[in-house]
Structure formats: C-alpha cells, structure tokens
Tab-separated table of C-alpha atoms and ligand atoms in Angstrom:
chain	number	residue	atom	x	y	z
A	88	UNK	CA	2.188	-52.678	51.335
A	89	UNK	CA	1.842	-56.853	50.127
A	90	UNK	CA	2.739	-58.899	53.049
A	91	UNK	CA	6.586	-60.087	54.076
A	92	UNK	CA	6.884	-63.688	52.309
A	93	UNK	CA	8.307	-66.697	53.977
A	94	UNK	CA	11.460	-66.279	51.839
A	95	UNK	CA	14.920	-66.555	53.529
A	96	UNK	CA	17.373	-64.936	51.073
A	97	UNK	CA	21.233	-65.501	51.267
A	98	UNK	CA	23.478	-62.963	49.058
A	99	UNK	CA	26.826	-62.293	48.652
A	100	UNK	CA	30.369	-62.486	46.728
A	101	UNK	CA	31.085	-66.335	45.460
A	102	UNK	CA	32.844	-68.688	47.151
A	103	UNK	CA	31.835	-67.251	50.555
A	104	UNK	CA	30.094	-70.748	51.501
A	105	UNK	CA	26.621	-69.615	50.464
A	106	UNK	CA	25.341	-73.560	49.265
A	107	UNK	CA	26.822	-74.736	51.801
A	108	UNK	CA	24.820	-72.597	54.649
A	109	UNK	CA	21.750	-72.312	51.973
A	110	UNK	CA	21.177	-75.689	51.975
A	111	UNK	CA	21.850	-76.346	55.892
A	112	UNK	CA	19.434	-73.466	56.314
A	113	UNK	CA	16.687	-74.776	54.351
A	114	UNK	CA	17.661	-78.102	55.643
A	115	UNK	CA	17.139	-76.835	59.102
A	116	UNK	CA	13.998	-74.978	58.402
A	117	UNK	CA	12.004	-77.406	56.151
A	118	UNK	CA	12.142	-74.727	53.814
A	119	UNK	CA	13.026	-75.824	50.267
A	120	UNK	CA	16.766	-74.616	48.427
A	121	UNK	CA	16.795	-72.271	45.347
A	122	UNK	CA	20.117	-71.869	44.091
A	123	UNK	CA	19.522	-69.387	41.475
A	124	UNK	CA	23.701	-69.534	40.417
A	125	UNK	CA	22.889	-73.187	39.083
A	126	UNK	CA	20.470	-71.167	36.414
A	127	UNK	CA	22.637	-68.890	35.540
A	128	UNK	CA	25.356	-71.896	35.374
A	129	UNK	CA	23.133	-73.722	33.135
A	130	UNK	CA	22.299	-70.876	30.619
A	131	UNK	CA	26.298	-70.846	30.464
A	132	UNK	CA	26.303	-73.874	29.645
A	133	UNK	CA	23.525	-74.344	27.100
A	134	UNK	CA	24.771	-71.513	25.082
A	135	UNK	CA	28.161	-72.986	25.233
A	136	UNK	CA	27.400	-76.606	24.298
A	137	UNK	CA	25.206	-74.457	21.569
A	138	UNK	CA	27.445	-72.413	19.820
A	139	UNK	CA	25.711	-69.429	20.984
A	140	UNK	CA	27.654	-66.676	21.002
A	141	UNK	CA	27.176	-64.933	25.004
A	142	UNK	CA	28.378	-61.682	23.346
A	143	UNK	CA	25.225	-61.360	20.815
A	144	UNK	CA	22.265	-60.583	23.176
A	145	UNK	CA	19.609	-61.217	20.517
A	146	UNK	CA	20.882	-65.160	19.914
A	147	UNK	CA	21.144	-65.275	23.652
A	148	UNK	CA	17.537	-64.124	23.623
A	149	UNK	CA	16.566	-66.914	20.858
A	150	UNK	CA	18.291	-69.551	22.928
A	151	UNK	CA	16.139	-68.664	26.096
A	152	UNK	CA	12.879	-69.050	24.239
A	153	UNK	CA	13.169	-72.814	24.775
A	154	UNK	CA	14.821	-72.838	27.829
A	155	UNK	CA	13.679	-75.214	30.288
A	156	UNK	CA	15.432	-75.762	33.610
A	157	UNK	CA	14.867	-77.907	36.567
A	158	UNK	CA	17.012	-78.029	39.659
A	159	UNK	CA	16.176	-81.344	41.716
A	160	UNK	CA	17.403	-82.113	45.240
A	161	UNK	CA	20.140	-83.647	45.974
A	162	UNK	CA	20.717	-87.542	46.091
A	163	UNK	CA	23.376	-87.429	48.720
A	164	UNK	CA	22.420	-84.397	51.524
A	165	UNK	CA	25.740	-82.676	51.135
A	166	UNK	CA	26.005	-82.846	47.262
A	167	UNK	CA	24.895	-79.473	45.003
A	168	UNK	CA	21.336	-79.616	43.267
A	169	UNK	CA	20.858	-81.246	40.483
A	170	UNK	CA	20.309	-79.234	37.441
A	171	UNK	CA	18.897	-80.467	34.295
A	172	UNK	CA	18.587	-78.295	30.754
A	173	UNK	CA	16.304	-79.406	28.558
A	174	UNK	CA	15.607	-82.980	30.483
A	175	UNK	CA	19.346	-83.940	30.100
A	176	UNK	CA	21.426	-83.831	33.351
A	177	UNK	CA	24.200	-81.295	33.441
A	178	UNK	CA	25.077	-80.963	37.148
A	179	UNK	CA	28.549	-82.839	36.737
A	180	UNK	CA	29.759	-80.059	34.126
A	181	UNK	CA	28.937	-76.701	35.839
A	182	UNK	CA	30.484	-76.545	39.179
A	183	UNK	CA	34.099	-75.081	37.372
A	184	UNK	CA	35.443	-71.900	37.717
A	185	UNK	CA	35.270	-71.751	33.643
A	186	UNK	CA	31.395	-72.040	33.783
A	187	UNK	CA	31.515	-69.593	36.868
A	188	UNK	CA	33.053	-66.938	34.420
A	189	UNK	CA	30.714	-67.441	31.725
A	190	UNK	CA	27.666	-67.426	33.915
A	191	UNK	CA	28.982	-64.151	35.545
A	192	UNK	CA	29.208	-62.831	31.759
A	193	UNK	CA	25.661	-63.906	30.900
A	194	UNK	CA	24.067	-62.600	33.854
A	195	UNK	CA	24.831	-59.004	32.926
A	196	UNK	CA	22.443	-59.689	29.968
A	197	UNK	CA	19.205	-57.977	30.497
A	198	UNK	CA	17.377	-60.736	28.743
A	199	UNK	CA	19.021	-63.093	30.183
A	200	UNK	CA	18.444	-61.774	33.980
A	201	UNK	CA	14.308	-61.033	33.089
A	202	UNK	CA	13.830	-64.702	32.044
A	203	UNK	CA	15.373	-66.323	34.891
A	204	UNK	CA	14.332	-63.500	37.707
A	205	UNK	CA	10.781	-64.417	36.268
A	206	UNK	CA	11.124	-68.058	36.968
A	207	UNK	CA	12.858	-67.726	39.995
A	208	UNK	CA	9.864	-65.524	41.569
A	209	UNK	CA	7.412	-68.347	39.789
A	210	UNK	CA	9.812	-70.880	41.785
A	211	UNK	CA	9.244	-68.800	45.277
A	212	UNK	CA	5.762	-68.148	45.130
A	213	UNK	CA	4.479	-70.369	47.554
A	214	UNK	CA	7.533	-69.249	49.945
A	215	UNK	CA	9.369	-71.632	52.332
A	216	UNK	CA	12.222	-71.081	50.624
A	217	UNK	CA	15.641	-70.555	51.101
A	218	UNK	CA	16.775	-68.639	48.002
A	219	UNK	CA	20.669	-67.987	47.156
A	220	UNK	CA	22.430	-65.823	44.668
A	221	UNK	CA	23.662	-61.930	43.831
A	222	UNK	CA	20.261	-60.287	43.718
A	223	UNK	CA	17.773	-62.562	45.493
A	224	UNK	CA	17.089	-59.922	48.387
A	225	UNK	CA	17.263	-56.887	46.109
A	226	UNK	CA	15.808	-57.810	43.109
A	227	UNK	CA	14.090	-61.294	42.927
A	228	UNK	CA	12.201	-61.036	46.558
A	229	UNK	CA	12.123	-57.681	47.681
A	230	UNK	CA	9.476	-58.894	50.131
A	231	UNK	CA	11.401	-61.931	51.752
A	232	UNK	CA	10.751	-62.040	55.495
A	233	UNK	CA	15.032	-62.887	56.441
A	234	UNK	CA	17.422	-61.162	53.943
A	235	UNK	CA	21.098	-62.301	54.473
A	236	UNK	CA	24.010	-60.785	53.142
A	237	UNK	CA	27.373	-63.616	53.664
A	238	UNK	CA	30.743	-62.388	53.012
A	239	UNK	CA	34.189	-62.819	53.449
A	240	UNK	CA	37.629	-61.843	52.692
A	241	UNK	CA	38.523	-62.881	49.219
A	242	UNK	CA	42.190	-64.556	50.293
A	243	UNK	CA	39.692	-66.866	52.507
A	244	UNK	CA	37.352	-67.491	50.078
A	245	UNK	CA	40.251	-68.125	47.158
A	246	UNK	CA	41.285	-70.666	50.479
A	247	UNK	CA	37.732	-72.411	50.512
A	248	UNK	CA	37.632	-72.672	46.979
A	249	UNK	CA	40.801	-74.425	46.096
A	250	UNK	CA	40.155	-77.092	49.022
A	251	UNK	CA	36.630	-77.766	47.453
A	252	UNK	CA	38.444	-78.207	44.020
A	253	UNK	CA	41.299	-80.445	45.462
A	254	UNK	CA	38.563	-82.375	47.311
A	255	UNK	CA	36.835	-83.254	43.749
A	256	UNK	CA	40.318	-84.256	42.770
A	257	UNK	CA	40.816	-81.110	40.591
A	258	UNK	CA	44.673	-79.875	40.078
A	259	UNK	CA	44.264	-75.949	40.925
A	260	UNK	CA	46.181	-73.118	39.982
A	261	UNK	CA	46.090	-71.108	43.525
A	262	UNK	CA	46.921	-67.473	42.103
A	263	UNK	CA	44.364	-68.160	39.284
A	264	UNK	CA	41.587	-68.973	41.542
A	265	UNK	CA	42.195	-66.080	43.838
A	266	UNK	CA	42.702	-63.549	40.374
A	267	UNK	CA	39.065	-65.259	38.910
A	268	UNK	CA	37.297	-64.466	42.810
A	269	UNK	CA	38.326	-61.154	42.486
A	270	UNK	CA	37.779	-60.277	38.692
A	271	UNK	CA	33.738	-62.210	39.207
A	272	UNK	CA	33.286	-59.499	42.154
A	273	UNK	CA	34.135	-57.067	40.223
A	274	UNK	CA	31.936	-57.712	37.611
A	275	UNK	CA	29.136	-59.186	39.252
A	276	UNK	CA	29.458	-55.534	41.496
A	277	UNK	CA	29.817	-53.190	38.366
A	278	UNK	CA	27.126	-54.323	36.191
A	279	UNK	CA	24.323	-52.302	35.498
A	280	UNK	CA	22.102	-54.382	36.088
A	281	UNK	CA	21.090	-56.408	39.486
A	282	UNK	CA	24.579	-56.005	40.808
A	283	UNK	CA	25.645	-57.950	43.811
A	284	UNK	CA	24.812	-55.713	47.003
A	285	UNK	CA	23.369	-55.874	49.873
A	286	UNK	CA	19.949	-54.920	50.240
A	287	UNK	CA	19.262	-52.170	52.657
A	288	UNK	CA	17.127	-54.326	55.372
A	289	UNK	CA	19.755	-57.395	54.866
A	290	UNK	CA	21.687	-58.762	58.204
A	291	UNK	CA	25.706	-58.629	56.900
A	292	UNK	CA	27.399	-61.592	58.156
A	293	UNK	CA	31.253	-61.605	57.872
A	294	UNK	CA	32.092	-65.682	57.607
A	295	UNK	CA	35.853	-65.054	57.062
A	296	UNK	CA	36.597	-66.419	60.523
A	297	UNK	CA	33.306	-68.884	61.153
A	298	UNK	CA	32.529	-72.552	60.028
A	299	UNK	CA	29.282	-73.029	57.950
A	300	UNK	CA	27.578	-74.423	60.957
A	301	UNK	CA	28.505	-71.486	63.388
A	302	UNK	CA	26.863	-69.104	59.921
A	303	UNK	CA	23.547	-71.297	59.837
A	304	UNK	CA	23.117	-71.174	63.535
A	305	UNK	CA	23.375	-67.180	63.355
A	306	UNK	CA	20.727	-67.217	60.949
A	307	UNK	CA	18.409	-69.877	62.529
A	308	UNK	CA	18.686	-67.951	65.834
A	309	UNK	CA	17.864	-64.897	64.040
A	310	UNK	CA	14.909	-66.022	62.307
A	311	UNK	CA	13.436	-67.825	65.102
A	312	UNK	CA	13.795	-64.896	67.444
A	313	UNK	CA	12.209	-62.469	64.610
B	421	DC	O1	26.649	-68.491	42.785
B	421	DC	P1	27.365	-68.987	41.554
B	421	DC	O2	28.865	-68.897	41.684
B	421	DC	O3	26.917	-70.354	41.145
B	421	DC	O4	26.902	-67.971	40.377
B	421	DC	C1	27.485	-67.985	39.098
B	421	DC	C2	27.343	-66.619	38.460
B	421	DC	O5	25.960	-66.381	38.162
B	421	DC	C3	27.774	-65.430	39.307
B	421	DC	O6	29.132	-65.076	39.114
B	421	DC	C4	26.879	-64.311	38.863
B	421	DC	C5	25.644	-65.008	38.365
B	421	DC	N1	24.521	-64.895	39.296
B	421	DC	C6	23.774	-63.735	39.248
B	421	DC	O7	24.101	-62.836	38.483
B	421	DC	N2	22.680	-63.601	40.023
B	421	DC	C7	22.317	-64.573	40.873
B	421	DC	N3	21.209	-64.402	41.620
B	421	DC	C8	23.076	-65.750	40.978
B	421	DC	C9	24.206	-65.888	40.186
C-alpha cells in the first residue's frame, strides 16, 4: 500500500461553493489551490477560440498536443485563479455558464480527461494541496489523506449562482441557470468516464443550509483532529 498523500480533495456538483471553501481551505492550511474545473474551462476555451470542433475526439486530441496551461494565484485573495493557455491570459472569459457547458462536454472525452488527470497528478506530487473538481478523490488522488464530498440542493445552488453572476454585473436568466445546474449534473454524473461521485472514504457535507466559512471550519476541524 503507497502512503496517504498530503492532498485535501473537495468534490461535488457545481455551484455548490467548492472555490470558494477550496481556496479558504488551502488558505487556512498553507496548502496550495488546484482548481482542476479552470483546466477543463480552458481546454473549452482553446478549442473554441480554435475552431476545434469538441465533437471530433481526434482534433480534440491534436489540439491537446500543444496544450500548455498555467493557473497562477490570485491577485486579490477572494478572486478565482488565474488561468493562462498558451502564455495569454484567459481568466476574464471562462467563468460563464456557456464555457461551463462546453467544459462539461469536453471532459467526457477520454483524451481529453488522460491529458489533464496526468498534469493534475504532476501538479500534486509534492502534496500540500487542496485539489477541487468532479473526480479529484476518485480518480486523480486516490491516495489523498482528506477526501471531501460538498453538496447541496440544486434550487440553492441555482440561488448562489445567479447572485455571483448579478454581483459581476451579469443580467441572468433565473430558470436558465437552474435548467443548465441540473442538465451539467446530469452529465457530469452519467458519463462513462470519471463521473462525479463520491469516493467511498469521502466525508459528504450537505452546504445547502451553511455559509462557506461554517463548510471550511468543518473541514479544518476534521483534518486537524485526523
Ligand atoms: O468546476 P467547474 O464548474 O469549473 O467545472 C467545469 C466542468 O469541467 C464541469 O462541468 C465538469 C468538468 N470537470 C471535470 O469533468 N472534472 C473535474 N475534476 C473538474 C471539472
């Protein structure tokens, strides 16, 4: 048996708060945040601003044979990580539920989901890390010392989302947010794949009815007492 890893993972549907309590976590810990959606974001969005269609597997595969990614902190401590492709910055054009959908649809590409489980685990191998996503405690570190799996109902998370939009500014379309929650579940569930579930040894916290901060304290209490 290879020895636990000092890997906190944090699964679970989107829009249940995972960044959020990811990066408090890591924040918290001194650990260092992997949000492995931002990859998936950014292959999205490469093969978008590339013509590339997501449906043909073999261009997909083409396109991720220069792929280069890099997800830097943060300059503000409550802002996402910044993600560049290919040395240009694209962090201000992923965040939408548009590239959402199309990220969902390239993840259940086998070629795309070896390349960027491979550089995820290259990203985690000296652990102290916080790592967030579908399949981080499943699939990317089986061996992470803290598996997490958040979730909530989807009317709250549909709730969370739409304030985060109107936040940013964005004019939201309440009934399409909460129909796009539930049909990225589904597929992020259903695919073959590296679905989204829980891993067996993973602690299930429901946030429906908890602030980020009352979520990260769970998990910091839990991890300290372990
Ligand atoms: O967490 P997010 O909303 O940024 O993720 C965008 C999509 O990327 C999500 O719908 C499914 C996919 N994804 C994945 O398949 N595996 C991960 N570990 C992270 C994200």
């Amino acid at each position: 048996m290879s020895e636990k890893l000092q890997i906190v993972t944090i699964d679970g549907p989107s829009g249940v708060g995972k960044s959020t309590v990811s990066r408090g976590l890591a924040d918290r810990l001194g650990f260092v945040y992997l949000d492995t959606g931002a990859m998936y974001r950014a292959v999205a969005y490469g093969c978008r601003e590339g013509g590339v269609d997501v449906e043909d597997e073999q261009a997909v595969g083409r396109f991720l044979q220069d792929l280069h990614i890099e997800l830097l902190p943060p300059k503000r401590p409550d802002d996402d990580v910044r993600v560049f492709l290919g040395g240009q910055e694209i962090s201000g054009f992923i965040r939408t539920p548009e590239m959402g959908m199309l990220a969902s649809k390239v993840s259940a590409l086998p070629v795309v989901r070896q390349k960027l489980t491979v550089m995820q685990q290259k990203m985690g191998r000296a652990g102290k890390i916080v790592a967030e996503g579908r399949d981080t405690g499943t699939v990317v570190f089986p061996q992470a010392a803290w598996k997490f799996y958040l979730d909530a109902d989807p009317e709250e998370r549909a709730r969370r989302r739409i304030n985060q939009l109107t936040l940013k500014g964005e004019r939201v379309d309440e009934q399409e947010i909460l129909a796009q929650i539930i049909k990225r579940d589904r597929d992020d569930s259903e695919r073959t794949i590296a679905p989204l579930k829980a891993a067996d040894d993973a602690v299930r916290i429901d946030a429906s009815r908890l602030s980020a901060a009352e979520v990260i304290e769970r998990m910091f209490s839990f991890i300290k007492g372990s």
